[in-house]
Amino acid sequence: MRHFAIVGSGPAGFYTAEALEKAYGEAARIDILDRYPVPYGLIRFGVAPDHQSLKAVSKRYDKVAESAGVDFIGNVTIGRDVSVAELLDLYDAVILATGAPHDRKLGIPGEDLPGVIGSAEFVGWYNGHPEFADLDPFVGGSHAAVVGNGNVALDCARILAKTCHEFEGSDIVGHALDALDGSAIRTITILGRRGPHQIAMTPKELGELGHLEAAVPVIDPADFPPVEADEPLEPGLRKSVTLLRGFADLADDKPKRMMFDFFAKPVRIEGEGKVERIVVERTELDEKGAARGTGETYEVPASLVITAIGYSTSPIEEVPFEGGKFVNEGGRIADRLYAVGWARRGPTGTIGTNRPDGYEVADRILAELPADDTGEREGAAGLKRLLESRGVMPTDYDDWRRIEETEVSRARPGSPREKFVRHEDWLKVLGR
Ligand SMILES: Cc1cc2nc3c(=O)[nH]c(=O)nc-3n(C[C@H](O)[C@H](O)[C@H](O)COP(=O)(O)OP(=O)(O)OC[C@H]3O[C@@H](n4cnc5c(N)ncnc54)[C@H](O)[C@@H]3O)c2cc1C
């Protein structure tokens, strides 16, 4: 019998479990470990609460968790409760699927002023991540700015722009809904260092902005190259750029505005004791398509600044780490130690991108584990004994179902669930 430990229960962890299960069948036991008693990583804590159809991918992961050879072991933090070296003693292979939960920094003066937050914090706050339950972002001013030109920046801007009524059917947590209901924000500026052709925004997410109840996207047609220049763009990007061009024709007649400010590079953040404005340098594209400062600066008012410029993985002791992710070659970090998903590749791609990634690493494991290593390791039994000796009480998949049922039972009308936002509340449901 082979024993595999997958650290992290997000998409990458689950696709890898699915692939290993297919490859080994009854000859393997696969444990998916997570620091929380609730699985699915960014499907729960990242994907926007008003995009419920995307969150439905977790049904596929449920099937994996319910299959005979797979177990979910929650409430265990690798690197704190148990080390990677200890896991390697207990399991035939260890696969790190820990994602990339930390915001990259802008690296400019003023970034630490109150009111400047990263998208992981803001997104975690409205999605019920326990680390950010007390974030309380300041929505009492009229201007906010979101730095970044990807889908996460769009999510943050859209959440700030929506009315309470538009969150019907979503699982946005109650504290965020209440705060956003009282929001005074009327202008949300979306800052990008480069132009419309360099965005990383997809058509579905952009298209939504044209149909919001109380907000309208505003764009300067002068930021676009001639329309013929769209022709060679990859089809998805071309569609996004066409949508952006269409925003220039929309009537600016709603109370809230989402201003696209392209060729705008933040150079410092200013304010008396809290953020009041971002100083931005106008840029142009150089020969290689990179942003080059022009020396011209201007100010963008903002009492809330959200940076959405990428993420990095948490280092784990004794695992080589560089450039925000684990050092790996095709997913292999060292003998019997692998990485998948954002911990392997960095924060790029969609949920689905993690599937081939997980399957590729499962194939590698199959090819690389020596056949003459008979796999006499203990797996979960040894892990549970070790955790017990340290006073750590792991949770299982049934525990998660109890938490989920309780969340569903306390949902407001029309919402699929009201999430608990604190670790201790999950444990309370389990009587701990
Ligand atoms: C704000 C946001 C919105 C997104 N929206 C979309 C979208 O609409 N559509 C789309 O296709 N993609 C979207 N994505 C991308 C998608 O979420 C990622 O591709 C995917 O979640 C990456 O999967 P992962 O398994 O590598 O990491 P994660 O989903 O982050 O999972 C990592 C897991 O590891 C656990 N973990 C971390 N460290 C430890 C540790 N030390 N011990 C134990 N467990 C640990 C975490 O608790 C977590 O459960 C979005 C991403 C973000 C940030």
CSV table of C-alpha atoms and ligand atoms in Angstrom, one decimal:
chain,number,residue,atom,x,y,z
A,1,MET,CA,0.0,0.0,0.0
A,2,ARG,CA,1.2,3.5,-0.9
A,3,HIS,CA,0.5,6.4,1.4
A,4,PHE,CA,0.3,10.0,-0.1
A,5,ALA,CA,0.0,13.3,1.8
A,6,ILE,CA,-1.3,16.2,-0.1
A,7,VAL,CA,-0.8,19.5,1.8
A,8,GLY,CA,-3.6,21.9,0.9
A,9,SER,CA,-7.2,21.2,-0.1
A,10,GLY,CA,-7.7,23.8,-2.8
A,11,PRO,CA,-8.2,22.9,-6.5
A,12,ALA,CA,-4.6,21.8,-7.0
A,13,GLY,CA,-4.7,19.4,-4.0
A,14,PHE,CA,-8.0,17.9,-5.1
A,15,TYR,CA,-7.0,17.4,-8.7
A,16,THR,CA,-3.8,15.7,-7.6
A,17,ALA,CA,-5.8,13.4,-5.3
A,18,GLU,CA,-8.1,12.6,-8.2
A,19,ALA,CA,-5.2,11.8,-10.4
A,20,LEU,CA,-3.4,9.7,-7.8
A,21,GLU,CA,-6.5,7.8,-7.1
A,22,LYS,CA,-7.0,7.0,-10.8
A,23,ALA,CA,-3.4,6.0,-11.1
A,24,TYR,CA,-3.2,3.7,-8.1
A,25,GLY,CA,-6.8,2.6,-7.4
A,26,GLU,CA,-7.0,0.5,-4.2
A,27,ALA,CA,-3.2,0.3,-3.9
A,28,ALA,CA,-3.0,3.8,-2.4
A,29,ARG,CA,-4.4,5.8,0.5
A,30,ILE,CA,-4.4,9.6,-0.1
A,31,ASP,CA,-4.7,12.1,2.7
A,32,ILE,CA,-5.6,15.7,1.9
A,33,LEU,CA,-4.4,17.9,4.8
A,34,ASP,CA,-5.5,21.5,5.4
A,35,ARG,CA,-4.8,24.0,8.2
A,36,TYR,CA,-8.6,24.6,8.3
A,37,PRO,CA,-11.5,22.3,9.1
A,38,VAL,CA,-13.1,23.7,5.9
A,39,PRO,CA,-11.7,22.5,2.5
A,40,TYR,CA,-11.4,24.0,-1.0
A,41,GLY,CA,-8.9,26.8,-0.5
A,42,LEU,CA,-9.6,29.8,-2.7
A,43,ILE,CA,-12.9,28.3,-4.0
A,44,ARG,CA,-14.2,29.2,-0.6
A,45,PHE,CA,-12.0,32.1,0.3
A,46,GLY,CA,-11.0,33.7,-3.0
A,47,VAL,CA,-13.6,33.2,-5.8
A,48,ALA,CA,-16.1,36.0,-5.7
A,49,PRO,CA,-19.2,35.4,-3.6
A,50,ASP,CA,-21.4,36.6,-6.4
A,51,HIS,CA,-19.9,34.0,-8.8
A,52,GLN,CA,-21.7,31.0,-7.3
A,53,SER,CA,-21.6,28.9,-10.5
A,54,LEU,CA,-17.8,28.8,-10.3
A,55,LYS,CA,-17.9,27.8,-6.7
A,56,ALA,CA,-19.9,24.8,-7.8
A,57,VAL,CA,-16.7,23.1,-8.9
A,58,SER,CA,-16.4,22.0,-5.2
A,59,LYS,CA,-19.1,19.4,-5.9
A,60,ARG,CA,-16.5,17.6,-8.0
A,61,TYR,CA,-14.0,17.8,-5.1
A,62,ASP,CA,-16.7,16.4,-2.8
A,63,LYS,CA,-16.8,13.3,-4.9
A,64,VAL,CA,-13.0,12.9,-4.6
A,65,ALA,CA,-13.2,13.4,-0.8
A,66,GLU,CA,-16.0,10.8,-0.5
A,67,SER,CA,-14.2,8.1,-2.5
A,68,ALA,CA,-12.8,5.2,-0.5
A,69,GLY,CA,-9.1,5.8,-0.9
A,70,VAL,CA,-9.2,9.5,0.0
A,71,ASP,CA,-9.4,11.2,3.4
A,72,PHE,CA,-9.6,14.9,4.4
A,73,ILE,CA,-7.6,15.7,7.5
A,74,GLY,CA,-8.3,19.3,8.5
A,75,ASN,CA,-7.1,21.6,11.3
A,76,VAL,CA,-3.5,20.7,10.8
A,77,THR,CA,-0.9,23.2,9.8
A,78,ILE,CA,2.2,21.8,8.1
A,79,GLY,CA,5.3,23.6,9.2
A,80,ARG,CA,3.8,24.3,12.6
A,81,ASP,CA,2.0,21.2,13.9
A,82,VAL,CA,4.0,18.7,11.9
A,83,SER,CA,7.1,19.2,9.7
A,84,VAL,CA,7.5,18.2,6.0
A,85,ALA,CA,10.4,15.9,7.1
A,86,GLU,CA,8.0,14.1,9.5
A,87,LEU,CA,5.5,13.7,6.8
A,88,LEU,CA,8.1,12.3,4.5
A,89,ASP,CA,8.9,9.7,7.2
A,90,LEU,CA,5.2,8.7,7.3
A,91,TYR,CA,4.2,8.9,3.6
A,92,ASP,CA,5.7,7.6,0.3
A,93,ALA,CA,5.3,11.0,-1.2
A,94,VAL,CA,4.3,14.5,0.0
A,95,ILE,CA,2.8,17.0,-2.4
A,96,LEU,CA,2.6,20.7,-1.4
A,97,ALA,CA,-0.5,22.3,-2.7
A,98,THR,CA,-0.5,25.2,-0.3
A,99,GLY,CA,-1.4,28.0,-2.8
A,100,ALA,CA,-0.1,31.5,-2.7
A,101,PRO,CA,-2.0,33.4,0.1
A,102,HIS,CA,0.2,36.5,0.6
A,103,ASP,CA,-0.2,39.8,-1.2
A,104,ARG,CA,2.8,41.0,-3.2
A,105,LYS,CA,3.8,44.5,-2.2
A,106,LEU,CA,4.0,47.6,-4.4
A,107,GLY,CA,7.3,48.6,-2.8
A,108,ILE,CA,6.5,52.3,-2.7
A,109,PRO,CA,6.5,54.9,0.1
A,110,GLY,CA,3.2,55.1,2.1
A,111,GLU,CA,2.2,51.6,1.4
A,112,ASP,CA,1.9,50.9,5.2
A,113,LEU,CA,-0.6,53.8,5.8
A,114,PRO,CA,-3.9,52.7,7.4
A,115,GLY,CA,-6.4,52.2,4.6
A,116,VAL,CA,-4.0,50.6,2.2
A,117,ILE,CA,-4.8,46.8,2.1
A,118,GLY,CA,-3.9,43.9,-0.2
A,119,SER,CA,-6.5,42.1,-2.2
A,120,ALA,CA,-6.0,38.8,-0.2
A,121,GLU,CA,-7.1,40.7,2.9
A,122,PHE,CA,-10.0,42.4,1.2
A,123,VAL,CA,-11.2,39.3,-0.6
A,124,GLY,CA,-10.7,37.2,2.6
A,125,TRP,CA,-12.8,39.7,4.5
A,126,TYR,CA,-15.8,39.5,2.2
A,127,ASN,CA,-15.4,35.8,1.8
A,128,GLY,CA,-15.2,34.9,5.5
A,129,HIS,CA,-11.5,34.1,5.9
A,130,PRO,CA,-10.8,33.9,9.6
A,131,GLU,CA,-7.5,35.8,9.4
A,132,PHE,CA,-9.3,38.8,8.0
A,133,ALA,CA,-12.6,38.8,9.9
A,134,ASP,CA,-11.6,42.0,11.8
A,135,LEU,CA,-10.2,43.9,8.8
A,136,ASP,CA,-13.0,46.4,8.7
A,137,PRO,CA,-11.9,48.2,5.5
A,138,PHE,CA,-12.7,51.9,5.5
A,139,VAL,CA,-15.6,52.5,3.2
A,140,GLY,CA,-16.6,55.9,4.7
A,141,GLY,CA,-14.9,58.0,2.1
A,142,SER,CA,-16.1,58.8,-1.4
A,143,HIS,CA,-13.0,57.6,-3.4
A,144,ALA,CA,-11.4,54.2,-3.5
A,145,ALA,CA,-8.6,52.9,-5.8
A,146,VAL,CA,-7.7,49.4,-6.9
A,147,VAL,CA,-4.2,48.9,-8.2
A,148,GLY,CA,-3.9,46.1,-10.8
A,149,ASN,CA,-5.3,45.1,-14.1
A,150,GLY,CA,-6.3,41.5,-13.6
A,151,ASN,CA,-9.5,39.7,-12.6
A,152,VAL,CA,-8.8,40.0,-8.9
A,153,ALA,CA,-8.7,43.8,-9.3
A,154,LEU,CA,-12.0,43.6,-11.1
A,155,ASP,CA,-13.5,41.4,-8.4
A,156,CYS,CA,-12.5,44.0,-5.7
A,157,ALA,CA,-13.8,46.9,-7.7
A,158,ARG,CA,-17.1,45.2,-8.5
A,159,ILE,CA,-17.7,44.2,-4.9
A,160,LEU,CA,-17.2,47.9,-3.9
A,161,ALA,CA,-19.6,49.0,-6.7
A,162,LYS,CA,-22.5,46.7,-6.2
A,163,THR,CA,-25.7,47.5,-4.3
A,164,CYS,CA,-26.9,45.2,-1.5
A,165,HIS,CA,-29.7,44.0,-3.7
A,166,GLU,CA,-27.1,42.8,-6.3
A,167,PHE,CA,-25.6,40.4,-3.7
A,168,GLU,CA,-28.8,38.3,-3.6
A,169,GLY,CA,-28.0,34.7,-4.1
A,170,SER,CA,-24.3,35.2,-3.2
A,171,ASP,CA,-22.6,33.9,-0.1
A,172,ILE,CA,-20.9,37.2,0.9
A,173,VAL,CA,-20.6,37.2,4.6
A,174,GLY,CA,-22.9,39.3,6.8
A,175,HIS,CA,-20.3,41.7,8.2
A,176,ALA,CA,-19.2,42.6,4.6
A,177,LEU,CA,-22.7,43.0,3.4
A,178,ASP,CA,-23.6,45.3,6.3
A,179,ALA,CA,-20.4,47.4,5.8
A,180,LEU,CA,-20.9,47.7,2.0
A,181,ASP,CA,-24.5,48.7,2.5
A,182,GLY,CA,-23.3,51.8,4.4
A,183,SER,CA,-20.5,52.5,2.0
A,184,ALA,CA,-20.0,56.1,0.9
A,185,ILE,CA,-17.7,55.1,-2.0
A,186,ARG,CA,-18.8,56.7,-5.3
A,187,THR,CA,-15.7,56.6,-7.4
A,188,ILE,CA,-13.5,53.5,-7.8
A,189,THR,CA,-10.3,54.1,-9.8
A,190,ILE,CA,-8.7,51.0,-11.3
A,191,LEU,CA,-5.0,51.8,-11.9
A,192,GLY,CA,-2.9,49.9,-14.5
A,193,ARG,CA,0.7,50.5,-15.3
A,194,ARG,CA,0.2,49.6,-19.0
A,195,GLY,CA,-2.7,49.9,-21.5
A,196,PRO,CA,-5.8,48.1,-22.6
A,197,HIS,CA,-3.9,45.6,-24.7
A,198,GLN,CA,-1.9,44.5,-21.6
A,199,ILE,CA,-4.8,43.7,-19.3
A,200,ALA,CA,-5.2,40.3,-17.7
A,201,MET,CA,-9.0,40.7,-17.4
A,202,THR,CA,-11.3,38.1,-19.0
A,203,PRO,CA,-14.5,38.9,-21.0
A,204,LYS,CA,-17.0,37.5,-18.5
A,205,GLU,CA,-15.7,39.5,-15.6
A,206,LEU,CA,-15.4,42.7,-17.7
A,207,GLY,CA,-18.8,42.2,-19.4
A,208,GLU,CA,-20.5,42.3,-16.0
A,209,LEU,CA,-19.4,45.8,-15.3
A,210,GLY,CA,-21.6,47.1,-18.2
A,211,HIS,CA,-24.7,45.9,-16.4
A,212,LEU,CA,-24.4,47.0,-12.8
A,213,GLU,CA,-27.3,48.6,-11.1
A,214,ALA,CA,-25.7,51.7,-9.6
A,215,ALA,CA,-22.3,51.9,-11.2
A,216,VAL,CA,-20.9,52.6,-14.7
A,217,PRO,CA,-17.4,51.9,-16.1
A,218,VAL,CA,-15.7,55.0,-17.4
A,219,ILE,CA,-12.9,54.9,-19.8
A,220,ASP,CA,-10.9,57.4,-21.9
A,221,PRO,CA,-11.0,56.4,-25.6
A,222,ALA,CA,-7.7,58.2,-26.0
A,223,ASP,CA,-6.0,55.3,-24.1
A,224,PHE,CA,-6.7,52.9,-27.0
A,225,PRO,CA,-4.5,52.3,-30.0
A,226,PRO,CA,-6.3,52.3,-33.4
A,227,VAL,CA,-8.9,49.6,-33.6
A,228,GLU,CA,-6.9,47.7,-36.3
A,229,ALA,CA,-4.3,47.0,-33.7
A,230,ASP,CA,-6.8,44.7,-31.9
A,231,GLU,CA,-6.7,42.3,-34.9
A,232,PRO,CA,-3.6,40.3,-33.9
A,233,LEU,CA,-4.6,39.9,-30.3
A,234,GLU,CA,-5.4,36.4,-28.9
A,235,PRO,CA,-9.2,36.0,-29.2
A,236,GLY,CA,-10.0,36.2,-25.5
A,237,LEU,CA,-8.0,39.4,-25.0
A,238,ARG,CA,-9.5,40.8,-28.2
A,239,LYS,CA,-12.9,40.3,-26.8
A,240,SER,CA,-11.9,41.9,-23.5
A,241,VAL,CA,-10.5,44.9,-25.4
A,242,THR,CA,-13.7,45.2,-27.5
A,243,LEU,CA,-15.7,45.3,-24.3
A,244,LEU,CA,-13.5,48.0,-22.9
A,245,ARG,CA,-13.9,50.0,-26.0
A,246,GLY,CA,-17.7,49.7,-25.7
A,247,PHE,CA,-17.5,51.2,-22.2
A,248,ALA,CA,-16.5,54.5,-23.8
A,249,ASP,CA,-20.0,54.7,-25.3
A,250,LEU,CA,-21.9,54.1,-22.1
A,251,ALA,CA,-23.9,56.9,-20.6
A,252,ASP,CA,-22.3,58.2,-17.4
A,253,ASP,CA,-25.6,58.4,-15.6
A,254,LYS,CA,-25.3,56.2,-12.4
A,255,PRO,CA,-24.3,57.3,-8.9
A,256,LYS,CA,-21.1,55.3,-8.9
A,257,ARG,CA,-18.2,55.4,-11.4
A,258,MET,CA,-15.5,52.8,-12.0
A,259,MET,CA,-12.8,54.8,-13.7
A,260,PHE,CA,-10.2,52.8,-15.7
A,261,ASP,CA,-6.9,54.7,-15.4
A,262,PHE,CA,-4.4,53.2,-17.8
A,263,PHE,CA,-0.7,54.0,-18.2
A,264,ALA,CA,-0.7,55.0,-14.5
A,265,LYS,CA,2.1,53.8,-12.2
A,266,PRO,CA,1.7,54.4,-8.4
A,267,VAL,CA,4.9,56.1,-7.1
A,268,ARG,CA,3.8,56.9,-3.5
A,269,ILE,CA,0.8,56.9,-1.3
A,270,GLU,CA,0.1,59.9,0.9
A,271,GLY,CA,-2.1,61.1,3.7
A,272,GLU,CA,-2.1,62.4,7.3
A,273,GLY,CA,-2.1,59.3,9.5
A,274,LYS,CA,-4.2,57.4,6.9
A,275,VAL,CA,-4.4,57.1,3.1
A,276,GLU,CA,-5.8,60.1,1.3
A,277,ARG,CA,-4.3,59.9,-2.2
A,278,ILE,CA,-2.0,58.0,-4.5
A,279,VAL,CA,0.6,59.9,-6.5
A,280,VAL,CA,0.8,58.3,-10.0
A,281,GLU,CA,3.3,58.7,-12.8
A,282,ARG,CA,2.0,58.7,-16.3
A,283,THR,CA,3.7,55.9,-18.3
A,284,GLU,CA,4.1,54.9,-21.9
A,285,LEU,CA,5.1,51.6,-23.5
A,286,ASP,CA,8.7,51.0,-24.4
A,287,GLU,CA,9.9,48.9,-27.4
A,288,LYS,CA,9.5,45.7,-25.3
A,289,GLY,CA,6.0,46.6,-24.2
A,290,ALA,CA,7.0,47.4,-20.6
A,291,ALA,CA,5.8,50.5,-18.8
A,292,ARG,CA,8.2,53.5,-18.9
A,293,GLY,CA,7.7,56.5,-16.7
A,294,THR,CA,7.2,59.8,-18.5
A,295,GLY,CA,8.0,62.0,-15.4
A,296,GLU,CA,4.5,63.5,-15.4
A,297,THR,CA,2.7,62.8,-12.1
A,298,TYR,CA,-0.8,63.5,-10.8
A,299,GLU,CA,-2.9,62.6,-7.8
A,300,VAL,CA,-5.7,60.1,-7.5
A,301,PRO,CA,-7.9,60.7,-4.4
A,302,ALA,CA,-8.5,57.6,-2.3
A,303,SER,CA,-9.4,56.9,1.3
A,304,LEU,CA,-9.2,53.1,0.6
A,305,VAL,CA,-6.5,51.6,-1.6
A,306,ILE,CA,-6.6,47.9,-2.5
A,307,THR,CA,-3.5,46.4,-4.2
A,308,ALA,CA,-4.2,43.5,-6.5
A,309,ILE,CA,-0.8,42.9,-8.0
A,310,GLY,CA,-0.2,39.2,-7.3
A,311,TYR,CA,0.5,36.7,-4.6
A,312,SER,CA,3.3,34.7,-3.1
A,313,THR,CA,3.4,31.3,-1.3
A,314,SER,CA,4.2,30.9,2.4
A,315,PRO,CA,7.6,29.4,2.9
A,316,ILE,CA,7.8,26.2,4.9
A,317,GLU,CA,10.9,25.3,6.9
A,318,GLU,CA,13.5,23.3,5.0
A,319,VAL,CA,11.7,23.5,1.7
A,320,PRO,CA,13.6,25.5,-0.9
A,321,PHE,CA,11.8,28.7,-1.7
A,322,GLU,CA,12.5,31.5,-4.2
A,323,GLY,CA,10.6,34.1,-6.1
A,324,GLY,CA,7.4,33.6,-4.1
A,325,LYS,CA,7.1,29.8,-4.7
A,326,PHE,CA,8.7,26.5,-3.9
A,327,VAL,CA,11.8,25.8,-6.0
A,328,ASN,CA,10.8,22.8,-8.3
A,329,GLU,CA,11.5,21.3,-11.6
A,330,GLY,CA,8.3,20.2,-13.3
A,331,GLY,CA,6.7,19.9,-9.9
A,332,ARG,CA,9.5,17.9,-8.2
A,333,ILE,CA,11.2,19.7,-5.3
A,334,ALA,CA,13.3,16.8,-3.9
A,335,ASP,CA,13.1,13.0,-3.6
A,336,ARG,CA,9.4,12.1,-2.8
A,337,LEU,CA,8.6,15.8,-2.3
A,338,TYR,CA,6.5,17.7,-5.0
A,339,ALA,CA,4.6,20.9,-5.5
A,340,VAL,CA,1.4,21.6,-7.5
A,341,GLY,CA,-0.9,24.5,-8.2
A,342,TRP,CA,0.0,28.1,-7.2
A,343,ALA,CA,2.7,26.8,-4.8
A,344,ARG,CA,4.4,25.2,-7.9
A,345,ARG,CA,3.7,27.8,-10.6
A,346,GLY,CA,2.9,31.0,-8.9
A,347,PRO,CA,-0.4,32.8,-8.9
A,348,THR,CA,-1.5,32.4,-12.6
A,349,GLY,CA,-4.2,30.7,-14.5
A,350,THR,CA,-7.7,29.6,-13.7
A,351,ILE,CA,-9.1,26.9,-11.4
A,352,GLY,CA,-9.0,24.5,-14.4
A,353,THR,CA,-5.2,25.2,-15.0
A,354,ASN,CA,-4.6,23.3,-11.8
A,355,ARG,CA,-6.0,20.1,-13.2
A,356,PRO,CA,-3.3,19.3,-15.8
A,357,ASP,CA,-0.8,20.4,-13.2
A,358,GLY,CA,-2.1,17.9,-10.7
A,359,TYR,CA,-2.3,15.1,-13.3
A,360,GLU,CA,1.3,15.8,-14.5
A,361,VAL,CA,2.7,15.6,-11.0
A,362,ALA,CA,0.7,12.4,-10.3
A,363,ASP,CA,2.3,10.9,-13.4
A,364,ARG,CA,5.7,11.9,-12.3
A,365,ILE,CA,5.2,10.3,-8.9
A,366,LEU,CA,4.0,7.1,-10.6
A,367,ALA,CA,7.2,7.1,-12.7
A,368,GLU,CA,9.6,8.2,-10.0
A,369,LEU,CA,8.7,6.2,-6.9
A,370,PRO,CA,11.0,3.2,-6.9
A,371,ALA,CA,9.1,0.0,-7.4
A,372,ASP,CA,11.4,-1.9,-4.9
A,373,ASP,CA,10.5,0.6,-2.2
A,374,THR,CA,7.7,-1.6,-0.8
A,375,GLY,CA,6.0,1.3,0.9
A,376,GLU,CA,5.9,0.1,4.5
A,377,ARG,CA,5.3,3.6,5.7
A,378,GLU,CA,2.4,4.2,8.2
A,379,GLY,CA,0.5,7.1,6.6
A,380,ALA,CA,-2.5,8.5,8.5
A,381,ALA,CA,-2.3,6.2,11.5
A,382,GLY,CA,1.2,7.5,12.3
A,383,LEU,CA,0.2,11.1,11.6
A,384,LYS,CA,-2.7,10.9,13.9
A,385,ARG,CA,-0.6,9.4,16.7
A,386,LEU,CA,2.0,12.2,16.2
A,387,LEU,CA,-0.7,14.9,16.3
A,388,GLU,CA,-2.3,13.5,19.4
A,389,SER,CA,1.0,13.5,21.2
A,390,ARG,CA,1.2,17.2,20.4
A,391,GLY,CA,-2.4,18.0,21.5
A,392,VAL,CA,-3.5,18.7,17.9
A,393,MET,CA,-7.1,17.5,17.1
A,394,PRO,CA,-7.5,16.9,13.4
A,395,THR,CA,-11.0,17.1,11.8
A,396,ASP,CA,-12.3,14.9,9.0
A,397,TYR,CA,-14.7,15.2,6.0
A,398,ASP,CA,-17.8,14.4,8.1
A,399,ASP,CA,-16.8,17.3,10.4
A,400,TRP,CA,-16.7,19.6,7.4
A,401,ARG,CA,-20.2,18.4,6.3
A,402,ARG,CA,-21.5,19.3,9.8
A,403,ILE,CA,-20.0,22.7,9.5
A,404,GLU,CA,-21.4,23.1,6.0
A,405,GLU,CA,-24.9,22.0,7.1
A,406,THR,CA,-24.9,24.5,10.0
A,407,GLU,CA,-23.8,27.3,7.6
A,408,VAL,CA,-26.6,26.4,5.2
A,409,SER,CA,-29.1,26.3,8.1
A,410,ARG,CA,-28.3,29.9,9.1
A,411,ALA,CA,-28.3,31.4,5.6
A,412,ARG,CA,-30.3,34.6,5.0
A,413,PRO,CA,-33.1,34.1,2.4
A,414,GLY,CA,-31.8,33.4,-1.1
A,415,SER,CA,-28.2,32.9,0.0
A,416,PRO,CA,-26.7,29.4,-0.1
A,417,ARG,CA,-25.0,29.8,3.3
A,418,GLU,CA,-23.9,32.2,6.0
A,419,LYS,CA,-20.3,31.3,6.7
A,420,PHE,CA,-18.7,31.2,10.1
A,421,VAL,CA,-15.8,33.7,10.0
A,422,ARG,CA,-13.8,32.5,12.9
A,423,HIS,CA,-11.8,29.3,13.4
A,424,GLU,CA,-13.2,28.8,16.9
A,425,ASP,CA,-16.7,28.9,15.6
A,426,TRP,CA,-16.0,26.0,13.2
A,427,LEU,CA,-14.7,24.1,16.2
A,428,LYS,CA,-17.7,25.1,18.3
A,429,VAL,CA,-20.0,23.5,15.7
A,430,LEU,CA,-18.0,20.3,16.3
A,431,GLY,CA,-18.4,20.5,20.0
A,432,ARG,CA,-14.8,21.3,20.7
B,1,LIG,C1,-9.4,36.6,-5.4
B,1,LIG,C2,-9.3,35.5,-6.3
B,1,LIG,C3,-10.4,35.2,-7.2
B,1,LIG,C4,-10.3,34.1,-8.1
B,1,LIG,N1,-11.3,33.9,-8.9
B,1,LIG,C5,-11.2,32.9,-9.8
B,1,LIG,C6,-12.3,32.7,-10.7
B,1,LIG,O1,-13.3,33.4,-10.7
B,1,LIG,N2,-12.2,31.7,-11.6
B,1,LIG,C7,-11.0,30.9,-11.7
B,1,LIG,O2,-10.9,30.0,-12.6
B,1,LIG,N3,-10.0,31.1,-10.8
B,1,LIG,C8,-10.1,32.1,-9.9
B,1,LIG,N4,-9.0,32.3,-9.0
B,1,LIG,C9,-7.9,31.4,-9.1
B,1,LIG,C10,-8.0,30.1,-8.3
B,1,LIG,O3,-8.6,30.4,-7.1
B,1,LIG,C11,-6.7,29.4,-8.2
B,1,LIG,O4,-6.2,29.0,-9.5
B,1,LIG,C12,-6.7,28.2,-7.3
B,1,LIG,O5,-7.4,28.4,-6.1
B,1,LIG,C13,-5.2,27.8,-6.9
B,1,LIG,O6,-5.4,26.5,-6.3
B,1,LIG,P1,-4.3,26.0,-5.2
B,1,LIG,O7,-4.9,24.7,-4.8
B,1,LIG,O8,-2.9,26.1,-5.8
B,1,LIG,O9,-4.3,27.0,-4.0
B,1,LIG,P2,-5.5,27.4,-3.0
B,1,LIG,O10,-6.8,27.4,-3.5
B,1,LIG,O11,-5.0,28.7,-2.3
B,1,LIG,O12,-5.4,26.3,-1.8
B,1,LIG,C14,-4.3,26.2,-0.9
B,1,LIG,C15,-4.8,25.4,0.3
B,1,LIG,O13,-3.7,25.1,1.1
B,1,LIG,C16,-4.0,25.3,2.5
B,1,LIG,N5,-2.7,25.5,3.2
B,1,LIG,C17,-1.9,26.6,3.0
B,1,LIG,N6,-0.8,26.4,3.8
B,1,LIG,C18,-1.0,25.3,4.5
B,1,LIG,C19,-0.2,24.7,5.5
B,1,LIG,N7,1.0,25.2,5.9
B,1,LIG,N8,-0.7,23.5,6.1
B,1,LIG,C20,-1.9,23.0,5.7
B,1,LIG,N9,-2.6,23.6,4.7
B,1,LIG,C21,-2.2,24.7,4.2
B,1,LIG,C22,-4.9,26.5,2.5
B,1,LIG,O14,-5.7,26.5,3.6
B,1,LIG,C23,-5.7,26.2,1.2
B,1,LIG,O15,-6.9,25.4,1.5
B,1,LIG,C24,-9.1,33.3,-8.1
B,1,LIG,C25,-8.1,33.6,-7.3
B,1,LIG,C26,-8.2,34.7,-6.4
B,1,LIG,C27,-7.0,35.0,-5.4
